Coordinates of C-alpha atoms and ligand atoms in Angstrom, one line a residue:
Chain A
M1166 CA -2.5 0.0 8.9
F1167 CA 1.1 -1.1 9.5
D1168 CA 1.6 -4.7 8.6
P1169 CA 5.3 -5.7 7.9
L1170 CA 4.4 -9.3 7.2
R1171 CA 1.9 -8.3 4.5
E1172 CA 4.3 -5.7 3.1
K1173 CA 6.9 -8.3 2.9
K1174 CA 4.4 -10.7 1.4
T1175 CA 2.7 -8.6 -1.2
P1176 CA 5.1 -8.2 -4.1
V1177 CA 6.2 -4.7 -5.0
L1178 CA 5.9 -4.0 -8.7
S1179 CA 8.1 -1.3 -10.2
P1180 CA 7.2 1.0 -13.0
G1181 CA 8.2 -0.3 -16.5
M1182 CA 8.0 -3.9 -15.3
V1183 CA 6.2 -6.3 -17.6
I1184 CA 4.2 -9.2 -16.1
Q1185 CA 2.2 -12.0 -17.7
G1186 CA -0.9 -13.9 -16.5
K1187 CA -0.4 -17.6 -16.1
W1188 CA -3.8 -18.7 -17.5
K1189 CA -4.9 -16.1 -20.0
H1190 CA -1.3 -15.1 -21.0
Q1191 CA -2.2 -11.4 -21.1
T1192 CA 0.8 -9.1 -20.5
Y1193 CA 0.7 -6.0 -18.4
R1194 CA 3.2 -3.1 -18.2
V1195 CA 3.3 -1.5 -14.8
V1196 CA 2.9 2.3 -14.8
R1197 CA 2.6 3.2 -11.1
L1198 CA 1.1 2.3 -7.7
L1199 CA -2.5 3.6 -7.4
G1200 CA -3.2 2.7 -3.8
Q1201 CA -2.8 0.3 -1.0
G1202 CA -5.4 -1.2 1.2
A1203 CA -6.0 -4.0 3.7
N1204 CA -6.4 -6.6 1.0
G1205 CA -3.5 -5.7 -1.4
S1206 CA -2.0 -3.2 -3.7
V1207 CA -3.6 -1.6 -6.8
Y1208 CA -1.4 -0.7 -9.8
L1209 CA -2.0 1.3 -12.9
V1210 CA -0.9 -0.9 -15.9
W1211 CA -1.1 -0.9 -19.6
R1212 CA -3.1 -3.8 -20.9
D1213 CA -2.4 -3.8 -24.6
Q1214 CA -3.3 -0.2 -25.6
V1215 CA -5.7 0.4 -22.7
Q1216 CA -4.9 1.5 -19.1
A1217 CA -6.2 -0.8 -16.4
A1218 CA -6.1 -1.2 -12.7
L1219 CA -4.4 -4.4 -11.4
K1220 CA -5.0 -5.5 -7.8
I1221 CA -2.5 -7.9 -6.4
G1222 CA -2.9 -9.5 -2.9
P1223 CA -2.2 -12.5 -0.7
D1224 CA -5.9 -13.4 -0.2
V1225 CA -7.0 -15.7 -3.1
T1226 CA -10.6 -16.0 -1.9
A1227 CA -11.1 -12.2 -1.5
L1228 CA -9.9 -11.4 -5.0
A1229 CA -12.0 -14.2 -6.5
L1230 CA -15.1 -13.0 -4.6
E1231 CA -14.5 -9.4 -5.7
Y1232 CA -14.1 -10.6 -9.3
T1233 CA -17.4 -12.5 -9.1
H1234 CA -19.3 -9.5 -7.7
L1235 CA -17.9 -7.2 -10.4
E1236 CA -18.7 -9.6 -13.2
N1237 CA -22.3 -10.2 -11.9
L1238 CA -23.0 -6.5 -11.7
A1239 CA -21.6 -5.9 -15.2
I1240 CA -23.8 -8.6 -16.8
H1241 CA -26.9 -8.1 -14.7
P1242 CA -29.9 -7.0 -16.9
L1243 CA -31.0 -4.6 -14.1
S1244 CA -27.8 -2.6 -14.1
T1245 CA -28.4 0.6 -16.0
C1246 CA -25.5 2.7 -15.0
K1247 CA -22.0 1.7 -14.2
L1248 CA -21.5 1.1 -10.5
G1249 CA -17.9 -0.2 -10.4
P1250 CA -15.1 -0.9 -12.7
A1251 CA -15.6 -3.3 -15.6
V1252 CA -13.5 -6.5 -15.1
F1253 CA -11.0 -7.9 -17.4
E1254 CA -9.7 -11.0 -15.8
L1255 CA -8.8 -12.9 -12.7
D1256 CA -5.4 -14.6 -13.1
D1257 CA -2.2 -15.6 -11.4
I1258 CA 1.3 -14.3 -11.9
A1259 CA 4.6 -15.7 -10.8
F1260 CA 6.7 -13.3 -8.9
Q1261 CA 10.2 -14.4 -7.7
G1262 CA 9.1 -18.0 -7.8
V1263 CA 5.8 -17.5 -5.9
S1264 CA 2.4 -17.5 -7.4
W1265 CA 0.1 -14.4 -6.8
S1266 CA -3.5 -13.9 -7.5
I1267 CA -4.3 -10.8 -9.6
L1268 CA -7.6 -9.0 -10.5
V1269 CA -7.5 -6.8 -13.5
M1270 CA -10.2 -4.2 -14.0
E1271 CA -11.0 -1.0 -15.7
Y1272 CA -9.0 2.0 -14.5
I1273 CA -11.2 4.7 -13.0
A1274 CA -9.6 8.1 -13.2
G1275 CA -11.0 10.0 -10.4
I1276 CA -10.4 11.4 -6.9
P1277 CA -12.0 10.3 -3.6
I1278 CA -15.2 12.2 -2.8
D1279 CA -13.8 14.1 0.2
Q1280 CA -11.1 15.6 -2.0
F1281 CA -13.6 16.3 -4.7
I1282 CA -15.7 18.3 -2.3
Q1283 CA -12.6 20.1 -1.0
D1284 CA -11.8 21.2 -4.5
K1285 CA -15.4 22.1 -5.6
G1286 CA -17.0 23.3 -2.4
S1287 CA -19.8 22.0 -0.2
N1288 CA -22.6 23.1 -2.5
W1289 CA -21.7 20.0 -4.5
V1290 CA -22.6 17.7 -1.6
P1291 CA -26.2 17.1 -2.6
L1292 CA -25.3 16.2 -6.1
C1293 CA -22.6 13.8 -5.0
L1294 CA -24.9 12.1 -2.5
L1295 CA -27.6 11.9 -5.2
K1296 CA -25.2 10.2 -7.6
I1297 CA -24.1 7.7 -4.9
A1298 CA -27.7 7.1 -3.9
R1299 CA -28.6 6.2 -7.5
M1300 CA -25.8 3.7 -7.6
M1301 CA -27.0 2.3 -4.2
E1302 CA -30.5 2.0 -5.4
Q1303 CA -29.4 -0.3 -8.2
L1304 CA -27.3 -2.4 -5.9
H1305 CA -30.1 -2.7 -3.4
A1306 CA -32.5 -3.8 -6.1
L1307 CA -30.2 -6.7 -6.8
G1308 CA -30.3 -7.6 -3.1
Y1309 CA -26.8 -6.3 -2.1
S1310 CA -25.4 -3.6 0.1
F1311 CA -22.1 -1.9 -0.5
C1312 CA -21.4 -1.7 3.3
D1313 CA -17.9 -0.3 3.5
L1314 CA -18.8 3.1 2.2
K1315 CA -16.0 5.5 3.0
P1316 CA -14.4 8.3 0.9
A1317 CA -11.5 6.3 -0.4
N1318 CA -14.0 3.8 -2.0
I1319 CA -16.0 6.4 -4.0
L1320 CA -14.1 8.1 -6.8
F1321 CA -15.4 11.1 -8.7
D1322 CA -14.3 12.2 -12.2
V1323 CA -13.1 15.8 -11.9
Q1324 CA -14.5 16.7 -15.4
T1325 CA -17.8 15.0 -15.5
A1326 CA -18.6 14.6 -11.8
Q1327 CA -19.3 11.0 -12.6
A1328 CA -19.2 8.7 -9.5
R1329 CA -18.0 5.1 -9.3
F1330 CA -17.4 2.7 -6.5
V1331 CA -14.1 0.9 -6.2
D1332 CA -13.3 -1.9 -3.8
F1333 CA -16.2 -4.4 -3.9
G1334 CA -14.6 -6.5 -1.2
G1335 CA -17.2 -5.4 1.3
I1336 CA -20.3 -6.0 -0.8
T1337 CA -22.7 -8.2 1.1
H1338 CA -26.0 -10.0 0.2
H1339 CA -29.0 -8.9 2.2
T1340 CA -29.3 -12.1 4.2
Q1341 CA -25.7 -11.9 5.5
A1342 CA -23.7 -10.1 8.2
V1343 CA -21.7 -7.0 7.1
K1344 CA -18.2 -8.2 6.3
E1345 CA -16.2 -5.0 6.3
F1346 CA -16.9 -1.7 7.9
T1347 CA -15.3 1.5 9.1
E1348 CA -16.4 2.7 12.6
A1349 CA -17.4 6.2 11.7
Y1350 CA -19.9 4.9 9.0
D1351 CA -21.2 1.8 10.8
R1352 CA -24.7 1.8 12.1
A1353 CA -24.0 -0.7 14.9
W1354 CA -21.0 1.2 16.2
W1355 CA -23.1 4.3 16.6
G1356 CA -25.7 2.2 18.5
R1357 CA -28.3 2.7 15.8
G1358 CA -29.1 -0.7 14.5
S1359 CA -27.7 -4.1 13.7
R1360 CA -24.8 -5.2 11.6
K1361 CA -26.9 -7.2 9.2
A1362 CA -26.7 -6.0 5.7
D1363 CA -29.8 -4.2 4.4
G1364 CA -30.6 -1.2 2.3
Y1365 CA -30.9 1.0 5.4
Y1366 CA -27.4 0.1 6.5
D1367 CA -26.0 1.8 3.3
V1368 CA -28.3 4.8 3.7
F1369 CA -27.0 5.3 7.3
A1370 CA -23.4 5.1 6.0
L1371 CA -24.2 7.5 3.2
G1372 CA -25.7 9.9 5.8
M1373 CA -22.5 9.7 7.9
L1374 CA -20.5 10.3 4.7
G1375 CA -22.5 13.5 4.2
V1376 CA -21.9 14.5 7.8
Q1377 CA -18.1 14.0 7.3
L1378 CA -18.3 16.2 4.3
V1379 CA -20.2 19.2 5.8
A1380 CA -19.6 18.8 9.5
P1381 CA -16.6 16.5 9.9
I1382 CA -16.1 14.4 13.0
S1383 CA -12.5 14.4 13.9
R1384 CA -10.3 11.4 14.3
K1385 CA -9.8 12.6 17.9
A1386 CA -13.5 12.4 18.5
I1387 CA -13.7 8.9 17.1
E1388 CA -10.9 7.8 19.3
Y1389 CA -12.6 9.3 22.3
L1390 CA -15.9 7.7 21.4
S1391 CA -14.2 4.3 20.9
T1392 CA -13.9 4.1 24.7
K1393 CA -17.6 4.8 25.2
A1394 CA -20.6 2.5 25.0
P1395 CA -22.8 2.6 21.8
L1396 CA -25.6 4.5 23.8
E1397 CA -23.2 7.3 24.6
R1398 CA -22.0 7.5 21.0
D1399 CA -25.6 7.7 19.9
F1400 CA -26.2 10.7 22.2
W1401 CA -23.0 12.3 21.1
L1402 CA -24.1 12.0 17.4
D1403 CA -27.4 13.7 18.2
E1404 CA -25.6 16.5 19.9
H1405 CA -23.1 16.9 17.0
L1406 CA -26.0 17.0 14.5
R1407 CA -27.9 19.5 16.6
T1408 CA -25.1 21.9 16.9
H1409 CA -24.3 21.7 13.1
R1410 CA -27.9 21.7 11.9
L1411 CA -27.6 25.2 10.4
I1412 CA -24.2 24.7 8.8
D1413 CA -25.7 23.4 5.5
K1414 CA -29.1 22.9 4.0
V1415 CA -28.4 19.2 3.5
V1416 CA -28.1 18.5 7.2
P1417 CA -31.9 17.9 7.9
T1418 CA -31.9 15.2 5.3
L1419 CA -28.7 13.7 6.8
I1420 CA -30.3 13.7 10.2
K1421 CA -33.2 11.6 8.7
M1422 CA -30.7 9.3 7.0
V1423 CA -28.9 8.4 10.2
A1424 CA -32.0 8.3 12.4
R1425 CA -32.3 5.5 15.0
I1426 CA -35.5 4.3 13.3
P1427 CA -34.8 4.2 9.6
S1428 CA -37.3 5.9 7.4
M1429 CA -35.4 6.7 4.3
D1430 CA -34.4 4.1 1.6
S1431 CA -32.2 5.0 -1.3
K1432 CA -35.2 6.1 -3.3
A1433 CA -36.2 8.6 -0.7
V1434 CA -32.6 9.9 -0.6
I1435 CA -32.7 10.4 -4.3
A1436 CA -36.0 12.3 -4.0
D1437 CA -34.7 14.6 -1.2
M1438 CA -31.4 15.4 -2.9
T1439 CA -33.1 16.1 -6.2
N1440 CA -35.4 18.5 -4.4
L1441 CA -32.4 20.2 -2.8
L1442 CA -30.8 20.6 -6.2
G1443 CA -33.9 21.9 -7.7
K1444 CA -33.9 25.0 -5.5
K1445 CA -32.5 28.2 -6.9
G1446 CA -28.8 28.8 -6.5
D1447 CA -27.8 25.3 -7.3
L1448 CA -28.3 25.6 -10.9
S1449 CA -24.7 26.5 -11.4
V1450 CA -23.8 23.1 -10.1
K1451 CA -26.1 21.4 -12.5
N1452 CA -24.9 23.3 -15.5
E1453 CA -21.3 22.8 -14.6
M1454 CA -21.8 19.0 -14.5
I1455 CA -23.0 18.8 -18.1
L1456 CA -19.7 20.2 -19.4
P1457 CA -18.3 17.8 -22.0
A1458 CA -15.6 15.5 -20.8
K1459 CA -12.1 16.4 -21.7
K1460 CA -10.8 13.9 -24.2
V1461 CA -8.1 11.7 -22.9
W1462 CA -5.5 10.8 -25.5
R1463 CA -4.1 7.4 -25.9
R1464 CA -0.3 7.1 -25.8
F1465 CA 1.3 7.2 -29.2
D1466 CA 2.9 3.8 -29.6
V1467 CA 4.4 1.3 -32.0
T1468 CA 1.1 0.4 -33.6
D1469 CA 0.5 4.0 -34.5
W1470 CA 3.9 4.3 -36.2
W1471 CA 3.2 1.3 -38.3
L1472 CA -0.1 2.8 -39.2
L1473 CA 1.6 5.9 -40.3
V1474 CA 4.2 4.0 -42.4
A1475 CA 1.3 2.0 -44.0
V1476 CA -0.6 5.1 -44.9
F1477 CA 2.6 6.7 -46.3
T1478 CA 3.4 3.6 -48.4
F1479 CA -0.2 3.4 -49.7
V1480 CA -0.1 7.1 -50.8
S1481 CA 3.3 6.7 -52.4
V1482 CA 2.1 3.6 -54.3
L1483 CA -1.0 5.5 -55.4
F1484 CA 1.1 8.3 -56.8
L1485 CA 3.4 5.8 -58.4
L1486 CA 0.5 4.1 -60.2
L1487 CA -0.9 7.5 -61.2
W1488 CA 2.4 8.5 -62.6
I1489 CA 2.9 5.2 -64.5
G1490 CA -0.6 5.6 -65.9
R1491 CA 0.1 9.1 -67.1
S1492 CA 3.3 8.3 -68.9
Chain B
M536 CA -21.5 -29.5 4.7
S537 CA -21.6 -25.8 5.2
S538 CA -24.0 -25.4 8.0
E539 CA -22.5 -28.3 9.9
T540 CA -19.0 -27.0 9.9
V541 CA -17.6 -25.9 13.2
L542 CA -14.7 -23.5 13.4
R543 CA -12.6 -23.0 16.4
Q544 CA -10.3 -20.0 16.7
I545 CA -8.4 -17.9 19.2
L546 CA -8.0 -14.2 18.9
L547 CA -5.2 -12.8 21.0
V548 CA -5.2 -9.1 21.8
T549 CA -2.0 -7.8 23.3
D550 CA 0.2 -4.8 23.6
G551 CA 3.4 -6.4 24.7
C552 CA 5.8 -9.3 24.6
S553 CA 5.3 -12.5 26.7
N554 CA 7.6 -12.5 29.7
V555 CA 6.6 -15.5 31.9
G556 CA 5.6 -19.1 31.5
S557 CA 5.7 -21.3 28.5
D558 CA 6.4 -20.3 24.9
P559 CA 3.3 -18.8 23.1
V560 CA 4.6 -19.8 19.7
R561 CA 4.7 -23.4 20.9
A562 CA 1.2 -23.0 22.3
A563 CA -0.1 -21.7 19.0
K564 CA 1.5 -24.8 17.3
T565 CA -0.3 -27.1 19.7
G566 CA -3.5 -25.3 19.0
I567 CA -3.4 -25.7 15.2
S568 CA -2.4 -29.3 15.5
R569 CA -5.7 -29.8 17.3
G570 CA -7.7 -27.8 14.8
I571 CA -7.7 -24.5 16.6
S572 CA -6.2 -21.5 14.8
T573 CA -4.6 -18.5 16.5
S574 CA -4.7 -14.9 15.2
V575 CA -3.1 -11.9 16.9
I576 CA -3.9 -8.2 17.1
G577 CA -1.0 -6.2 18.5
I578 CA -1.7 -2.7 19.8
V579 CA 1.0 -0.2 19.3
D580 CA -0.1 2.8 21.4
D581 CA 2.3 4.0 24.0
G582 CA 5.0 1.9 22.2
S583 CA 5.1 -0.9 24.7
L584 CA 4.8 -3.5 21.9
G585 CA 8.3 -2.8 20.4
E586 CA 10.1 -4.6 17.7
Q587 CA 10.3 -7.7 19.8
G588 CA 6.6 -7.7 20.6
K589 CA 5.7 -7.3 16.9
R590 CA 8.0 -10.1 15.9
E591 CA 6.5 -12.4 18.6
A592 CA 2.9 -11.4 17.4
Y593 CA 3.8 -12.5 13.8
E594 CA 5.4 -15.7 15.0
I595 CA 2.4 -16.7 17.0
A596 CA 0.0 -16.1 14.1
E597 CA 2.3 -17.8 11.7
A598 CA 2.7 -20.9 14.0
G599 CA -1.1 -20.8 14.8
G600 CA -2.3 -20.7 11.2
G601 CA -4.0 -17.4 11.6
M602 CA -3.2 -13.8 10.8
C603 CA -1.6 -10.8 12.5
R604 CA -2.5 -7.2 12.5
I605 CA -0.5 -4.4 14.2
I606 CA -2.8 -1.4 14.9
S607 CA -3.6 1.5 17.1
V608 CA -6.3 1.0 19.7
A609 CA -8.8 3.2 18.0
D610 CA -9.0 0.7 15.1
L611 CA -9.7 -2.2 17.4
S612 CA -13.4 -2.8 16.6
M613 CA -13.0 -2.8 12.9
T614 CA -9.8 -4.9 13.1
M615 CA -11.3 -7.6 15.4
Q616 CA -14.2 -8.1 13.0
M617 CA -11.9 -8.2 9.9
V618 CA -9.4 -10.6 11.5
T619 CA -12.2 -12.9 12.7
R620 CA -13.8 -13.0 9.3
Q621 CA -10.6 -13.4 7.4
T622 CA -9.3 -16.1 9.7
M623 CA -12.5 -18.0 9.1
Q624 CA -12.1 -17.7 5.4
L625 CA -8.5 -18.8 5.6
T626 CA -9.4 -21.9 7.6
L627 CA -12.3 -22.8 5.4
Q628 CA -10.2 -22.3 2.3
Q629 CA -7.7 -24.8 3.7
V630 CA -10.5 -27.2 4.4
V631 CA -11.9 -26.9 0.9
N632 CA -8.4 -27.2 -0.5
E633 CA -7.9 -30.4 1.5
E634 CA -11.2 -31.8 0.1
L635 CA -10.3 -30.8 -3.4
R636 CA -6.9 -32.4 -3.1
N637 CA -8.6 -35.6 -2.1
L638 CA -11.2 -35.4 -4.9
I639 CA -9.1 -34.3 -7.8
G640 CA -5.6 -34.1 -6.5
K641 CA -5.1 -30.4 -6.9
P642 CA -5.0 -27.5 -4.4
T643 CA -7.0 -24.3 -5.2
D644 CA -4.1 -22.2 -6.1
E645 CA -3.5 -24.6 -9.0
L646 CA -7.2 -24.3 -10.1
A647 CA -8.2 -22.3 -13.1
P648 CA -9.6 -18.9 -12.1
D649 CA -13.2 -19.8 -13.2
V650 CA -13.2 -22.8 -10.9
R651 CA -11.6 -20.8 -8.1
T652 CA -14.5 -18.2 -8.1
K653 CA -16.9 -21.1 -7.4
V654 CA -14.7 -22.3 -4.5
A655 CA -14.6 -18.7 -3.2
A656 CA -18.4 -18.4 -3.3
M657 CA -18.6 -21.6 -1.3
V658 CA -16.1 -20.4 1.3
D659 CA -18.0 -17.1 1.6
T660 CA -21.3 -18.9 2.4
M661 CA -19.6 -21.2 4.8
A662 CA -18.0 -18.3 6.7
E663 CA -21.4 -16.9 7.1
E664 CA -23.2 -20.0 8.2
S665 CA -20.8 -22.3 10.0
E666 CA -20.8 -22.5 13.8
L667 CA -18.0 -20.5 15.4
H668 CA -16.3 -21.3 18.7
M669 CA -14.2 -18.3 19.5
A670 CA -11.9 -17.6 22.4
L671 CA -10.9 -14.1 22.9
V672 CA -7.6 -13.9 24.9
I673 CA -7.0 -10.4 26.2
D674 CA -3.8 -9.1 27.7
V675 CA -4.6 -7.1 30.9
S676 CA -1.1 -6.6 32.1
A677 CA -0.2 -3.3 33.7
S678 CA 0.5 -1.5 30.3
M679 CA -3.1 -2.2 29.1
A680 CA -4.6 0.0 31.8
S681 CA -5.1 3.0 29.4
K682 CA -6.6 0.9 26.7
M683 CA -9.2 -1.1 28.7
A684 CA -12.1 1.1 27.9
S685 CA -11.5 0.7 24.2
V686 CA -11.0 -3.1 24.5
R687 CA -14.2 -3.4 26.5
E688 CA -16.2 -1.6 23.8
A689 CA -14.5 -3.6 21.0
V690 CA -15.6 -6.8 22.7
R691 CA -19.1 -5.5 22.9
D692 CA -18.8 -4.6 19.2
M693 CA -17.5 -8.0 18.4
E694 CA -20.7 -9.5 19.9
F695 CA -22.8 -7.3 17.5
G696 CA -20.8 -8.7 14.6
L697 CA -21.2 -12.3 15.8
K698 CA -25.0 -11.9 16.4
A699 CA -25.5 -10.6 12.8
R700 CA -24.1 -13.8 11.3
S701 CA -26.6 -16.6 10.5
G702 CA -24.3 -19.3 12.0
R703 CA -24.3 -20.1 15.7
Y704 CA -21.5 -18.9 17.9
H705 CA -19.9 -19.3 21.3
L706 CA -17.7 -16.6 22.6
Y707 CA -15.2 -17.4 25.4
V708 CA -13.4 -14.5 27.0
F709 CA -10.1 -14.9 28.8
T710 CA -8.0 -12.3 30.4
Y711 CA -4.4 -12.7 31.6
P712 CA -2.5 -12.5 33.9
S713 CA -4.9 -14.3 36.1
A714 CA -5.8 -12.8 39.5
Y715 CA -5.7 -16.3 41.0
S716 CA -3.4 -18.6 39.0
M717 CA -0.3 -18.6 36.7
S718 CA -2.3 -18.4 33.5
A719 CA -5.7 -16.8 32.5
D720 CA -9.1 -16.2 33.9
E721 CA -12.2 -17.2 32.0
H722 CA -15.2 -14.9 32.3
V723 CA -18.6 -16.3 32.1
L724 CA -21.7 -14.3 31.6
E725 CA -24.4 -15.2 34.2
D726 CA -27.1 -12.9 33.0
Q727 CA -27.6 -13.8 29.3
S728 CA -29.2 -10.5 28.5
G729 CA -26.1 -8.5 29.3
S730 CA -22.8 -8.3 27.4
I731 CA -19.6 -10.0 28.5
A732 CA -18.0 -6.6 27.9
D733 CA -19.4 -5.3 31.1
I734 CA -17.5 -7.9 33.1
L735 CA -14.3 -6.5 31.6
A736 CA -15.1 -3.1 33.2
H737 CA -14.3 -4.5 36.6
I738 CA -10.8 -5.8 35.8
R739 CA -7.8 -3.8 37.1
P740 CA -4.9 -4.4 34.7
A741 CA -1.8 -5.4 36.6
G742 CA 1.1 -7.8 36.5
N743 CA 3.1 -9.4 33.8
T744 CA 2.4 -11.2 30.5
P745 CA 2.1 -15.0 30.5
T746 CA 0.9 -15.2 26.9
G747 CA 1.8 -18.9 26.5
P748 CA -0.1 -20.2 29.5
A749 CA -3.1 -18.0 28.5
L750 CA -3.2 -19.5 25.0
L751 CA -3.0 -23.0 26.5
A752 CA -6.0 -22.3 28.7
A753 CA -8.0 -21.1 25.8
I754 CA -7.1 -24.2 23.8
D755 CA -8.2 -26.4 26.7
R756 CA -11.5 -24.6 26.8
L757 CA -12.1 -24.9 23.0
L758 CA -11.2 -28.6 23.1
A759 CA -13.7 -29.1 26.0
S760 CA -16.4 -27.4 24.0
F761 CA -15.6 -29.8 21.2
V762 CA -16.2 -32.7 23.4
E763 CA -19.4 -31.2 24.9
R764 CA -20.8 -30.5 21.4
G765 CA -19.9 -34.1 20.5
K766 CA -22.1 -35.3 23.3
E767 CA -24.9 -32.9 22.5
D768 CA -25.7 -34.7 19.3
A769 CA -24.1 -38.1 19.9
G770 CA -24.3 -40.2 16.9
G771 CA -24.2 -37.1 14.7
H772 CA -21.8 -36.8 11.8
M773 CA -18.4 -36.5 13.2
R774 CA -17.1 -36.3 9.7
D775 CA -18.6 -32.9 9.5
Y776 CA -16.4 -31.5 12.2
V777 CA -13.9 -30.8 9.5
V778 CA -11.8 -28.4 11.4
Ligands
ATP478 N1 -10.3 0.4 -10.6 C1 -9.6 1.3 -10.0 N2 -9.3 2.5 -10.6 C2 -8.6 3.4 -10.0 N3 -8.1 3.4 -8.7 C3 -8.4 2.2 -8.0 C4 -9.2 1.2 -8.6 N4 -9.3 0.2 -7.6 C5 -8.7 0.7 -6.6 N5 -8.1 1.9 -6.7 C6 -7.4 2.7 -5.8 O1 -6.6 1.8 -4.9 C7 -7.0 2.0 -3.5 C8 -7.0 0.7 -2.8 O2 -7.9 -0.2 -3.4 P1 -9.0 -1.1 -2.6 O3 -9.7 -0.1 -1.8 O4 -9.7 -1.9 -3.6 O5 -8.1 -2.0 -1.8 P2 -8.4 -2.8 -0.4 O6 -7.2 -3.5 -0.1 O7 -9.7 -3.5 -0.6 O8 -8.6 -1.5 0.5 P3 -9.4 -1.2 1.9 O9 -8.4 -1.3 3.0 O10 -9.8 0.2 1.6 O11 -10.5 -2.1 1.9 C9 -8.3 2.7 -3.6 O12 -8.6 3.5 -2.5 C10 -8.3 3.5 -4.9 O13 -7.7 4.7 -4.6

């Protein structure tokens, strides 16, 4: 989205720049820009010896809310697997005399799910949907929906095929109205339900995500449909699914997931996807995913040099003592 | 405090620059001085907005205490929802800031992050529960003709979004230029079961762009709704009408 005012307003951090938080006094060294969204820019930074993702934006409330959600998820006793990035801190920085809110979180090395499928092939779709459904199930058990489920917000690790959500700005409690959505994934836009957050809302969005991966709906089609009433979109989707029902074995499940009358919750999706994966021919996918993760090496820095010097000194002193003792 | 709060805001949807009547930036200023914020969505398709139109859009939003987004018409539904929600948060944040300033003499951006997260949670609940009086001001000058179908559907979509909130809402829809006067026409839904969007289907876009007068008409309407509501529960807590 083009927004000159925001562009002007959100500070542009350049690589190599060092910034310091106002409250916690933590320093960050900027590496590069990771991505830009409606609510700000995300940068890769060094936080001491660890890489981190730093989100900076004009909306103080939005960042504070996202921080709260991430923190609650991390400490909740029901959370068994990691859904999103771990949080480091919420803070402010001064940039050219103006104060900006920042949210610093774990850096998630991964690529968006659509790219991941492009690289790996569509026989990976059930596994990806399974992983996302597992994360959803946890979120739903806590009474929340993710809502703004779109490829850019789901990152997959290329080596381990581990999935993580980023951008928790859309996460909504089940008593509330959906805050953020993208038309192509929104149940109400397709004329198939309300815009109140519930578990089924996410399942619908996940179903549409699956559709985008195996039988994409073009931007042109979405533009055309945006001039039509929800009822017509609803028919159009039926037609689209009917014509593509043989394209992939996952489609029948997707059709159930986006049905007008919801019948599948995240548990049912997990069961169906597991079933699909269990069938012969998909074992390769399963085996490939248990390949060990490639080790990522930390940058060799000042601390390491000092360590080396210390070890060297220690050894020299040892030899010196040994030599003195001998003679 | 939360469920009693009433928010009043204007959302202007336009694809051009104002060219007749009073100054829209001045109108937006008038609005905010009466507790009504103005946000703007500028549509770029077909390029009729231009640099001048973009600048005006930003100036109106800035003067009106709202936000501005420049988008293509296909993103209208999503953007209308986002702008509405964020404008509510922005306004509520200012209200809370004001109260905090009175209480402890500090605005939120000078609060420690752990206090700020509590404030944010409060703002979030208030945005969900407070009563919203919203005037949608839609440009139907000649250049909008090709976009009307999308606009109509985006308005229908907006109603879905508003219905899903737990707070009450009133949606007032204005189109300009008026078929009868120098400013805007208000559209009222007679049959409550239908959608106001269907009324828009009968409008033939034509004429010029009196944005200023249209905004003033919307401000008048929202001020009148304020008075009506005041009468509704006379003796209620006027203090709660914080905005
Ligand atoms: N923790 C993270 N680790 C790695 N990359 C990240 C992380 N957080 C965000 N990103 C990248 O930055 C991009 C923008 O971030 P994010 O989606 O949070 O911003 P936003 O302003 O809320 O965007 P949107 O308009 O999509 O709602 C993401 O699409 C992702 O590629």
